[in-house]
Coordinates of C-alpha atoms and ligand atoms in Angstrom, one line a residue:
X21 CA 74.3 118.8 63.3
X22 CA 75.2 118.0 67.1
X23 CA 77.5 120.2 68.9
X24 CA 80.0 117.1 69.6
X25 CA 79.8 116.4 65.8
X26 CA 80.4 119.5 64.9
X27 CA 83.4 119.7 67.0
X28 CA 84.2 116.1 65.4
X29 CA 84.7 117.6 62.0
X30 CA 86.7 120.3 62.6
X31 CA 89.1 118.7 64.7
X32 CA 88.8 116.1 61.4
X33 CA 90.4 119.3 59.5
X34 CA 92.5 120.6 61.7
X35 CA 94.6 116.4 62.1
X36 CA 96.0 117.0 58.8
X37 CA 96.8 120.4 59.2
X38 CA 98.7 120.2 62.3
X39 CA 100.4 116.0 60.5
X40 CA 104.2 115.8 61.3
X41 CA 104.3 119.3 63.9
X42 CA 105.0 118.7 67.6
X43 CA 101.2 119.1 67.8
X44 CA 99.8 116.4 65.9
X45 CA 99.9 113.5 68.3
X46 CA 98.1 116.1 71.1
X47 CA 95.3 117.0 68.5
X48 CA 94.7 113.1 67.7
X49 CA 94.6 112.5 71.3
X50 CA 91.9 115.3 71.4
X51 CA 90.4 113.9 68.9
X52 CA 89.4 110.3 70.6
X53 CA 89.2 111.9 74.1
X54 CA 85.6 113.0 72.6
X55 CA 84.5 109.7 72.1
X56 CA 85.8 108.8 75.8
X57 CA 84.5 109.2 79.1
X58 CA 83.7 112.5 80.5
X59 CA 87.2 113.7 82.8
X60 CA 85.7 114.5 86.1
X61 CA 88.7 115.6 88.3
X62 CA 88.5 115.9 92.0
X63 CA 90.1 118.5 93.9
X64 CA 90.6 120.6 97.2
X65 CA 92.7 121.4 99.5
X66 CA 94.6 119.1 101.6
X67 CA 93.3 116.2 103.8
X68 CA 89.6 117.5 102.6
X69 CA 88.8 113.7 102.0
X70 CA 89.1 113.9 98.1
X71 CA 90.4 110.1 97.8
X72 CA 87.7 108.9 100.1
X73 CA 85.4 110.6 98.3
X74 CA 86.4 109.0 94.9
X75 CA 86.2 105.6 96.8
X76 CA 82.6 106.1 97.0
X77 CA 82.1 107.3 93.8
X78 CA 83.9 103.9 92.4
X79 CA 82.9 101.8 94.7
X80 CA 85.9 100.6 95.8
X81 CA 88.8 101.5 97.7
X82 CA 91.1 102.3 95.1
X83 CA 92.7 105.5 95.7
X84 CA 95.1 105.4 99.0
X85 CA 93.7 107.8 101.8
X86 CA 95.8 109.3 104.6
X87 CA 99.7 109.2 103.9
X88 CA 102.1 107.7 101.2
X89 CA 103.7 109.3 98.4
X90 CA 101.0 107.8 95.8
X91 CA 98.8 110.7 97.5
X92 CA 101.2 113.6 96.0
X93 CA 100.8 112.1 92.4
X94 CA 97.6 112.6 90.2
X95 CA 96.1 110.0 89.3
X96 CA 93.3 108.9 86.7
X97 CA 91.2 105.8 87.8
X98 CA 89.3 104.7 84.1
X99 CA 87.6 101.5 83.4
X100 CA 89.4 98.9 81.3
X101 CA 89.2 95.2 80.6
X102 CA 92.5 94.3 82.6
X103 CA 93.3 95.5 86.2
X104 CA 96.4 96.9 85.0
X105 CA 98.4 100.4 86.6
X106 CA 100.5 102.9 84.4
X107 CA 103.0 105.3 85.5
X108 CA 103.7 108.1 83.0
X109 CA 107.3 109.3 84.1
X110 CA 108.6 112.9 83.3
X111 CA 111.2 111.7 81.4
X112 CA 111.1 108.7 78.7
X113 CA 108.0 106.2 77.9
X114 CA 105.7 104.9 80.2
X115 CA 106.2 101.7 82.6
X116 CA 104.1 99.0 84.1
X117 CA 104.0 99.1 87.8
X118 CA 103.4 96.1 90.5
X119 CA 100.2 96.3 93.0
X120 CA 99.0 94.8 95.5
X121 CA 95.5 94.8 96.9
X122 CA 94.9 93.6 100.9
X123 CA 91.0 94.3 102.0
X124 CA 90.4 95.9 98.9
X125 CA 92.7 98.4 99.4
X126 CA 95.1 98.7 96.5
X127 CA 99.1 99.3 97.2
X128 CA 100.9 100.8 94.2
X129 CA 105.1 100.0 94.4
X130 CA 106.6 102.8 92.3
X131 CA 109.3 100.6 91.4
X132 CA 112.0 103.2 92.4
X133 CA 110.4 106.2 91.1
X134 CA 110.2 109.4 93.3
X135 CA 106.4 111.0 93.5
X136 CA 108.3 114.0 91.7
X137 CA 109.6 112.1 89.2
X138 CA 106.3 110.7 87.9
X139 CA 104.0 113.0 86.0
X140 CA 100.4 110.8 86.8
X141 CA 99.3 107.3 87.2
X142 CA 97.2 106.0 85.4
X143 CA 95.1 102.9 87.2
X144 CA 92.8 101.0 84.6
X145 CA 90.0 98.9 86.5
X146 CA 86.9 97.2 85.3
X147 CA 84.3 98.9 87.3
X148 CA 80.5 99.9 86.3
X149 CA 81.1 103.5 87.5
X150 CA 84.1 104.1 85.2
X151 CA 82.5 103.6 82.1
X152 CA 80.7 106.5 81.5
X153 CA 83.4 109.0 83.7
X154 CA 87.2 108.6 84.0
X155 CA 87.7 109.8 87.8
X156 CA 91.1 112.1 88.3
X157 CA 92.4 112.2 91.9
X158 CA 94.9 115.2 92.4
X159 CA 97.0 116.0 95.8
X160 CA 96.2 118.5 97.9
X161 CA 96.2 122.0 97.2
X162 CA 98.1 124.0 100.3
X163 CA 100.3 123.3 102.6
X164 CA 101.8 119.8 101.6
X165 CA 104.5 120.9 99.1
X166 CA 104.5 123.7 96.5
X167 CA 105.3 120.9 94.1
X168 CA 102.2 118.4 94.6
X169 CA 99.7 121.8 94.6
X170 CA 101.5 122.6 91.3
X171 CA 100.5 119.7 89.8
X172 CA 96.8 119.8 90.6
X173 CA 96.6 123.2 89.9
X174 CA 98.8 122.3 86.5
X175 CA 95.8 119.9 85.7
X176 CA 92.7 122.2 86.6
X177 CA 93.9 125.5 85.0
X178 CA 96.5 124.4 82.6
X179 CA 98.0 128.0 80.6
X180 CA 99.3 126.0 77.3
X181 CA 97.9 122.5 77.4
X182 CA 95.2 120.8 76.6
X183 CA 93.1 120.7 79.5
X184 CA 93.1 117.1 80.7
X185 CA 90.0 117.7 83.1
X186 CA 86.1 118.4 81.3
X187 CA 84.7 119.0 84.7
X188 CA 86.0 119.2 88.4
X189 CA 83.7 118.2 91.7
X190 CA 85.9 120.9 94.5
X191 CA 85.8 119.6 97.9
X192 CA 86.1 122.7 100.5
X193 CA 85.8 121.7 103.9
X194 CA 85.3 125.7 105.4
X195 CA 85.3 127.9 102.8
X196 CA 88.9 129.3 102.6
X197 CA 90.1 132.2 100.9
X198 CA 92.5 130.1 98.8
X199 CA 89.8 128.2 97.3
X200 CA 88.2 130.6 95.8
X201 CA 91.5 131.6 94.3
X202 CA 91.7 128.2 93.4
X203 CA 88.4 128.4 91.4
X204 CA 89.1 131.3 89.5
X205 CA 92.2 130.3 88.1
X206 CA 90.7 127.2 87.4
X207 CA 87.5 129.1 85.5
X208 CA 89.5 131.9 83.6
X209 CA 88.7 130.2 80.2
X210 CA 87.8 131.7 77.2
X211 CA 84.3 129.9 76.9
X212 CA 82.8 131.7 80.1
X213 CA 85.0 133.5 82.5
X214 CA 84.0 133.2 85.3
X215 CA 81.8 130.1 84.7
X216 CA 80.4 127.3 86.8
X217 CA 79.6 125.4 84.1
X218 CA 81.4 122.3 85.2
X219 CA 82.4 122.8 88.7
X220 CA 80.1 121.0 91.5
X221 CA 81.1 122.1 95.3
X222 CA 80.7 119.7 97.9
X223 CA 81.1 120.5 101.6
X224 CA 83.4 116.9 102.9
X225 CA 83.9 115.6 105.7
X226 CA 80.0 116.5 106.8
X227 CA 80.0 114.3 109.7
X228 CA 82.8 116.7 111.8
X229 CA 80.4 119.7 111.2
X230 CA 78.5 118.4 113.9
X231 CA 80.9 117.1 115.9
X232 CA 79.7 113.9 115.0
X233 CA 76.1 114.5 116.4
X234 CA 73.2 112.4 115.0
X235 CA 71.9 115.9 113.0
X236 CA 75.5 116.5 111.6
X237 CA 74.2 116.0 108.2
X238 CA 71.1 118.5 109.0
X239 CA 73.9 121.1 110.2
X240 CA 75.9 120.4 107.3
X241 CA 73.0 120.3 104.3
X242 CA 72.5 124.3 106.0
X243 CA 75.7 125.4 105.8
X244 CA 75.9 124.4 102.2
X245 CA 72.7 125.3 101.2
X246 CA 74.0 129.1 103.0
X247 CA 77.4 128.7 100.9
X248 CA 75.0 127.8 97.6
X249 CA 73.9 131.1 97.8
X250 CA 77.2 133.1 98.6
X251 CA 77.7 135.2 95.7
X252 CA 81.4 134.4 95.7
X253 CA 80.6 130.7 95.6
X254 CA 78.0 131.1 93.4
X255 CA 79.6 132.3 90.6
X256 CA 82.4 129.6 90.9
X257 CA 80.4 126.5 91.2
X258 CA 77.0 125.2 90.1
X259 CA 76.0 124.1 93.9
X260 CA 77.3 122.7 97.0
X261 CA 76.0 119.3 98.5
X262 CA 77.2 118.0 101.7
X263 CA 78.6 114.8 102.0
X264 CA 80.1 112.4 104.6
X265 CA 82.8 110.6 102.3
X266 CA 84.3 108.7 104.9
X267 CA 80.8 107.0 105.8
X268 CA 79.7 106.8 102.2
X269 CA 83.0 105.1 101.5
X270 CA 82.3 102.4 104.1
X271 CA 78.2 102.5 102.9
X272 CA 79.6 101.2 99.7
X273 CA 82.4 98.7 101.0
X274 CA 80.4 97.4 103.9
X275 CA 81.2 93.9 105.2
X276 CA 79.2 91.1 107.4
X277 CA 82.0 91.5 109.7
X278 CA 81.4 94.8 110.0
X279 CA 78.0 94.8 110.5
X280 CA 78.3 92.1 113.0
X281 CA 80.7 94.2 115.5
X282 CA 78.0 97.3 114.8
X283 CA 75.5 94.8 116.4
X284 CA 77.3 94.6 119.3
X285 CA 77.1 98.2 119.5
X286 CA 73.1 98.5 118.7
X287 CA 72.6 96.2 121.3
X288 CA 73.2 98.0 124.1
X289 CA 70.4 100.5 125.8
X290 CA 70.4 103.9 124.4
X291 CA 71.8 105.9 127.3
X292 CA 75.0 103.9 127.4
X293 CA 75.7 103.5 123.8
X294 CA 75.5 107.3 123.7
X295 CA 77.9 107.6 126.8
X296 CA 80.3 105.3 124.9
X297 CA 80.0 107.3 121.7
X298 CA 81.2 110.6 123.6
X299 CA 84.3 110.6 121.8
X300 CA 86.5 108.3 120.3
X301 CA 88.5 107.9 123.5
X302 CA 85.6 106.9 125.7
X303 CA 84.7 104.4 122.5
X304 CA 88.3 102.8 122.2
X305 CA 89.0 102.9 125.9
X306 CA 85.6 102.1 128.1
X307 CA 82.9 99.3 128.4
X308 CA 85.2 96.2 128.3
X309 CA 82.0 94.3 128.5
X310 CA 80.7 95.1 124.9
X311 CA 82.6 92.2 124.0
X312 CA 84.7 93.5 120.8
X313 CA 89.0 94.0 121.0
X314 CA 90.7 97.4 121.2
X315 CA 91.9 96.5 117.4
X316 CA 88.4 96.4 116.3
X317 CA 87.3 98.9 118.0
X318 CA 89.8 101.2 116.2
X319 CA 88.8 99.8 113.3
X320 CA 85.5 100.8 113.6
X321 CA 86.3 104.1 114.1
X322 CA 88.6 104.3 111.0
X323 CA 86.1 102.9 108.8
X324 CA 82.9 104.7 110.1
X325 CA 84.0 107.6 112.1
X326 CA 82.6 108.4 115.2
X327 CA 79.2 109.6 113.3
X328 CA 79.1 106.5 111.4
X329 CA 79.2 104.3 114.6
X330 CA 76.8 106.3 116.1
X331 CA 74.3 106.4 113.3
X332 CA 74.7 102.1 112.3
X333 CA 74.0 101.6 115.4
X334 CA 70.8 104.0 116.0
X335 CA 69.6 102.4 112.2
X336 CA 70.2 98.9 113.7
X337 CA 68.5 99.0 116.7
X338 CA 65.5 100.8 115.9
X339 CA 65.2 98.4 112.9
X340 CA 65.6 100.8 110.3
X341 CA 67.9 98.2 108.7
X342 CA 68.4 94.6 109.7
X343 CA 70.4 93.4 106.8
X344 CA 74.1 94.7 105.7
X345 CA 72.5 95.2 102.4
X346 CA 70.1 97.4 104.0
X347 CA 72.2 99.0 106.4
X348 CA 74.6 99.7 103.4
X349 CA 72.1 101.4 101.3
X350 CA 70.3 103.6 104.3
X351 CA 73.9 104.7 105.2
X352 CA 75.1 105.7 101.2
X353 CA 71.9 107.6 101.0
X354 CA 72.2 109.4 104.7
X355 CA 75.7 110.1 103.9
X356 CA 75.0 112.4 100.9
X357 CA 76.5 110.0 98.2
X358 CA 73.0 109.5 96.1
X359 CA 72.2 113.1 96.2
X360 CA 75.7 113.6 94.4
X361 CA 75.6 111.3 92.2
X362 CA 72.6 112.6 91.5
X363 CA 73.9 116.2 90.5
X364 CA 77.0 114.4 88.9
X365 CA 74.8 113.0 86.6
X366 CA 72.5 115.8 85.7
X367 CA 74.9 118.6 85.7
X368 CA 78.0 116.4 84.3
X369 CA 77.4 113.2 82.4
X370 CA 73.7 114.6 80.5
X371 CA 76.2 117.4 79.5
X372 CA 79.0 115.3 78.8
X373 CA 78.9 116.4 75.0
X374 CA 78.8 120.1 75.7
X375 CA 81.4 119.9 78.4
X376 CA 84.2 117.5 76.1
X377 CA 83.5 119.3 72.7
X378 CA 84.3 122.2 75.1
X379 CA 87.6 121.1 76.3
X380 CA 88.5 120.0 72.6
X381 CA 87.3 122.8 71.4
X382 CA 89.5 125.1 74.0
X383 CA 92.8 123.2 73.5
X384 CA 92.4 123.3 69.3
X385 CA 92.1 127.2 69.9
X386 CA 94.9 127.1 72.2
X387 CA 97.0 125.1 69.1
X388 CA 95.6 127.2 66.6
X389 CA 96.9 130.5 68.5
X390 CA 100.8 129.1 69.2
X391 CA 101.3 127.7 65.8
X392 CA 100.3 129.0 62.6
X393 CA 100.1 126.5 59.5
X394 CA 98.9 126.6 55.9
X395 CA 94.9 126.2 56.5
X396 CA 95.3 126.5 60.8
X397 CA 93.5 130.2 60.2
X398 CA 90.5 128.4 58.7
X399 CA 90.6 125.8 61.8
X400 CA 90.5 129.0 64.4
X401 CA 87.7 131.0 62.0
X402 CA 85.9 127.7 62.2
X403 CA 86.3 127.1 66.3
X404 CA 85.8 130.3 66.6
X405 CA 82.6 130.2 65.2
X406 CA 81.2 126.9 66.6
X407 CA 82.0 128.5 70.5
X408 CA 80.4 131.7 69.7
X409 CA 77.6 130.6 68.1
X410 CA 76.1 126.7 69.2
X411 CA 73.0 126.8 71.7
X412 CA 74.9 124.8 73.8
X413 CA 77.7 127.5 74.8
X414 CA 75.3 130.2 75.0
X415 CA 73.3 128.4 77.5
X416 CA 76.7 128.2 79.5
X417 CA 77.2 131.9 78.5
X418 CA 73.4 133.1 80.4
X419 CA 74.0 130.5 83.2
X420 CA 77.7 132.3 84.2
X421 CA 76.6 135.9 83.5
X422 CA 73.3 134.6 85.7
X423 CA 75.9 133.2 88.2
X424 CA 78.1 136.5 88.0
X425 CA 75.3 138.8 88.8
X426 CA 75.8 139.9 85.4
X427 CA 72.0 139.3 84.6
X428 CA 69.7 140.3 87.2
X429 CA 65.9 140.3 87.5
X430 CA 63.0 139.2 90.0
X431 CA 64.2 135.9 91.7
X432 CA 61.9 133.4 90.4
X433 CA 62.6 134.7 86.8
X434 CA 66.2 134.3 87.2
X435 CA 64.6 131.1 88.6
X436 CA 62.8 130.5 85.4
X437 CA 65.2 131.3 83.1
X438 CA 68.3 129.3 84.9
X439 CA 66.1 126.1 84.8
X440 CA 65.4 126.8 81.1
X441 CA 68.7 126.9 80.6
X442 CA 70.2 123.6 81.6
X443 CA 71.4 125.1 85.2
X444 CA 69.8 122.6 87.4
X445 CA 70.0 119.6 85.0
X446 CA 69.6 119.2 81.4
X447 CA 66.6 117.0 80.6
X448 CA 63.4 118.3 79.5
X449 CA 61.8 117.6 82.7
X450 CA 64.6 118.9 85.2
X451 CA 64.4 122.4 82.6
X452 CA 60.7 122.6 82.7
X453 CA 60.4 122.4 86.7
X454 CA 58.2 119.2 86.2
X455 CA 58.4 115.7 88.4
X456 CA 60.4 113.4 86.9
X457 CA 57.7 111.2 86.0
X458 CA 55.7 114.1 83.9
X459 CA 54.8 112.8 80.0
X460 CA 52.9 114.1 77.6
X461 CA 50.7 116.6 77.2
X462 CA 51.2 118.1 80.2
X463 CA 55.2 118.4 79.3
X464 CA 54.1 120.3 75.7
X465 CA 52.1 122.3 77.2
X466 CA 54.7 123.4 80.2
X467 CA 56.9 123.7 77.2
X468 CA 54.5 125.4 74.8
X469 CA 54.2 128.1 78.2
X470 CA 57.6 128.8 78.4
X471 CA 58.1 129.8 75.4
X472 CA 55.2 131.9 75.1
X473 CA 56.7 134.0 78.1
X474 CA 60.0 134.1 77.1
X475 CA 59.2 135.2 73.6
X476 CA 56.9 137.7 75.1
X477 CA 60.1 139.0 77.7
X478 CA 62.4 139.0 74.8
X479 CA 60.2 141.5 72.6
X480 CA 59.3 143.2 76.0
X481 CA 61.0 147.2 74.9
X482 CA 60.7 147.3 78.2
X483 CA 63.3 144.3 79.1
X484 CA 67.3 144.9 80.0
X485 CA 69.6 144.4 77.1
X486 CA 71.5 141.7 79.0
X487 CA 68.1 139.9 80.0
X488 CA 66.8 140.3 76.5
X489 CA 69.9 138.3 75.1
X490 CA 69.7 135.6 77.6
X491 CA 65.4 135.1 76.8
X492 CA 66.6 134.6 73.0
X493 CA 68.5 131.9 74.6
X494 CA 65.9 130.9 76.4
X495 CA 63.6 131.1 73.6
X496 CA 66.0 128.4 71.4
X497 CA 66.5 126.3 74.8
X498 CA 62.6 125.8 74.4
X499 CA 62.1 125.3 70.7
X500 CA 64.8 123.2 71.0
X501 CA 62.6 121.3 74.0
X502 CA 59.5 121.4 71.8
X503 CA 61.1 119.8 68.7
X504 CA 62.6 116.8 70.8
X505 CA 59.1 116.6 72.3
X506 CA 57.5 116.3 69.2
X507 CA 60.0 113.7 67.8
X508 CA 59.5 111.4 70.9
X509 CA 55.6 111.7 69.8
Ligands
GTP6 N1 85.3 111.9 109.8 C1 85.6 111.9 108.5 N2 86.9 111.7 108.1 C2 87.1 111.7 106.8 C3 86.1 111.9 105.8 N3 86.7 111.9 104.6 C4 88.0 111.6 104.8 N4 88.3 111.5 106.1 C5 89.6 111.1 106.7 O1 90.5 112.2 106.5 C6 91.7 111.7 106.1 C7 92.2 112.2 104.8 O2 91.3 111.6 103.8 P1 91.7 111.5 102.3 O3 90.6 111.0 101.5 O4 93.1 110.9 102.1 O5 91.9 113.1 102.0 P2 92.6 113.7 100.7 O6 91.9 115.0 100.4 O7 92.6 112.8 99.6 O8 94.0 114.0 101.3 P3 95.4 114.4 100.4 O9 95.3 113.6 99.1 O10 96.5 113.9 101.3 O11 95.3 115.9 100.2 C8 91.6 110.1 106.2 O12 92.0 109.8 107.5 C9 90.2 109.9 106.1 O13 89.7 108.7 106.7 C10 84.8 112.2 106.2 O14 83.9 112.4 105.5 N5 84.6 112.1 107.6
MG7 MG1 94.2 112.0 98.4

């Protein structure tokens, strides 16, 4: 039986048990969460470009950026059949609120409520990219108010609720010592303390690491490939990619109007667009003859950043792109947005199961351990069991301890074994090391190898006790690839 079923049936048991306590509605809600979307939260400290970032990865600009009080409120952005936006007060049911949308940017009127008073919003939208992930946008952590960093930090690492987020993509703009405070707290679970298991990093705002230069990206994909390694990091999330949310916002939002002023910029020789693009001052405030208003100007600059501007207009004149469609799609996939959505999807949503029967599993312990009923003993015996003992968890189990430093052994078979594992993606392919276009016989017998040699350093008298538990794993991790090989024959 499949780890999510199995997690189906005892929360099946545990319903009745727990029928007309203060805890049954939570357990029914924990119930159906595991036939929902995986809860991807994202988080960081303040002004580290979260919302933005969540714009891209939706599509639209939904969540406000910059100031406004709907920034100090988390808020979930879920796909729906209606456009529709809930507010969930503190105190009694939940109301309806009034929106506006101008340019695509939505406008939430709290209808009298204070950010404080509200506990989230909750913004249903018919959008592709919601249906397999419900996106949570949480304030800043820091400096803003103690209050809003509560809140987020309420949601991430939650002491005696259910934890509303499976998975959380951390922004850090600089590594700062309170984010990996922040992480810890957040990873100081039972399932895998300290585990990475469903944290991604990402290094924002790329395009300022270079001071908006036209290799700010090639700065920026260094640095985070040198924080990627940092033991400290490593241990608290699976990997860091750079991205330049502000830019892949506007990749993703592009209009014809947009593109037309960019023209105007393109247009002109090299040497003086690159004078103009000094700073933003010389862009807003010189070369009255490239024909566009100080208003658009600034526009330009808010939408693109001085980076952005810089690299449209390089792409357009050299031809790179001549259409906004193309220009849109060169600048997503410069900006860093594929290549997370990439790791999203491999180390999220093709582990969605694993990472939701974990949270239900997590918060039915939780219940189980503040409330004892007639039969709850036999629900924790039977959680217990199922998070000690299914493949799935022990592959999380190896890939923290690997993380921690907790298992150690010659780099490429820490390599080996991490890939094996799930750590760099779960399907057969992205386990195996193979292209992504690898079939057949070629994939059995990569398979069939990898499990020779792990069975061979499992029985090896010679191998560590903590690397000998994790090659059992490994061992399972590829029977279990062989069988699913052999029933796609
Ligand atoms: N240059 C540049 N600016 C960015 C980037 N991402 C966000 N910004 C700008 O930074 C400011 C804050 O962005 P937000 O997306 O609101 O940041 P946030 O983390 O949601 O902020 P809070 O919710 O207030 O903590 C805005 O002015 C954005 O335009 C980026 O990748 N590059
Ligand atoms: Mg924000």
């Amino acid at each position: 039986m499949s780890l999510i079923d199995r997690t189906r049936m005892v929360l099946d048991h545990a319903v009745p048990v727990y029928r007309g306590t203060e805890h049954a509605a939570r357990l029914t809600a924990v119930r159906e969460r595991l036939d929902a979307p995986l809860r991807v939260a994202v988080a960081g400290r303040v002004k580290a470009g979260k919302s933005t970032l969540l714009n891209a990865l939706v599509g639209e600009r939904l969540a406000p950026t910059d100031a406004g009080e709907c920034t100090r409120i988390v808020t979930w952005y879920r796909d729906g059949h209606t456009y529709q936006v809930e507010a969930a007060p503190k105190q009694g049911p939940p109301r309806k609120l009034r929106f506006t949308r101008e340019d695509g940017v939505i406008d939430i009127d709290l209808g009298g409520l204070r950010a404080d008073e509200v506990s989230r919003l909750v913004v249903t939208w018919p959008a592709q990219s919601l249906r397999t992930v419900t996106l949570i946008d949480t304030p800043g952590i820091g400096s803003l108010s103690e209050e809003a960093s509560a809140r987020t930090w309420g949601l991430l690492a939650p002491d005696d609720e259910e934890t509303p987020a499976d998975a959380v993509v951390y922004l850090l703009r600089h590594l700062h010592a309170g984010d990996v405070e922040f992480l810890r707290a957040f990873h100081d679970t039972e399932v895998s303390r300290p585990s990475p298991v469903n944290a991604i990093g990402v290094l924002s705002r790329a395009d300022e690491i270079g001071v908006g230069r036209l290799d700010s990206m090639a700065s920026a994909r260094r640095i985070a490939a040198r924080l990627g390694t940092d033991t400290n990091v490593r241990r608290l999330v699976q990997s860091v990619v750079p991205v330049a949310g502000l830019l892949a916002e506007t990749a993703v939002t592009l209009t014809e109007t947009e593109v037309g002023h960019l023209r105007r910029v393109a247009g002109l020789p090299v040497r003086q667009a690159e004078e103009l693009l000094l700073s933003a001052d010389r862009f807003l405030n010189s070369m009255p003859e490239l024909g566009l208003t100080g208003l658009e100007r600034e526009a330009l600059l808010a939408r693109f950043g001085v980076f952005g501007v810089r690299l449209a207009g390089t792409l357009l004149r050299r031809e790179v792109a001549t259409t906004a469609t193309e220009l849109s799609r060169e600048l997503a996939e410069r900006s860093g947005l594929n290549e997370l959505r990439e790791i999203i999807g491999s180390l999220f949503l093709e582990r969605s199961d694993v990472l939701k029967s974990r949270s239900a599993l997590l918060a039915l312990a939780e219940t189980t351990r503040v409330c004892a009923r007639p039969g709850s003993e036999a629900v924790a015996a039977a959680v217990e069991e199922i998070l000690a003992s299914a493949h799935p968890f022990n592959e999380l189990r190896v890939l923290s301890s690997l993380r921690a430093g907790w298992i150690t052994g010659k780099p490429d078979v820490v390599t080996d074994l991490e890939h094996l594992i799930g750590g760099a993606g779960s399907s057969v392919n992205d386990r195996l090391r193979l292209p992504a276009d690898t079939t057949g016989t070629a994939r059995s017998t990569a398979a069939r190898d990898a499990l020779a040699r792990w069975q061979r350093r499992a029985e090896n008298p010679m191998t560590s006790y903590e690397m000998t538990v994790a090659a059992r794993v490994a061992v399972r991790s590829c029977e279990g690839m062989l069988a699913a090989l052999e029933r796609v024959r």
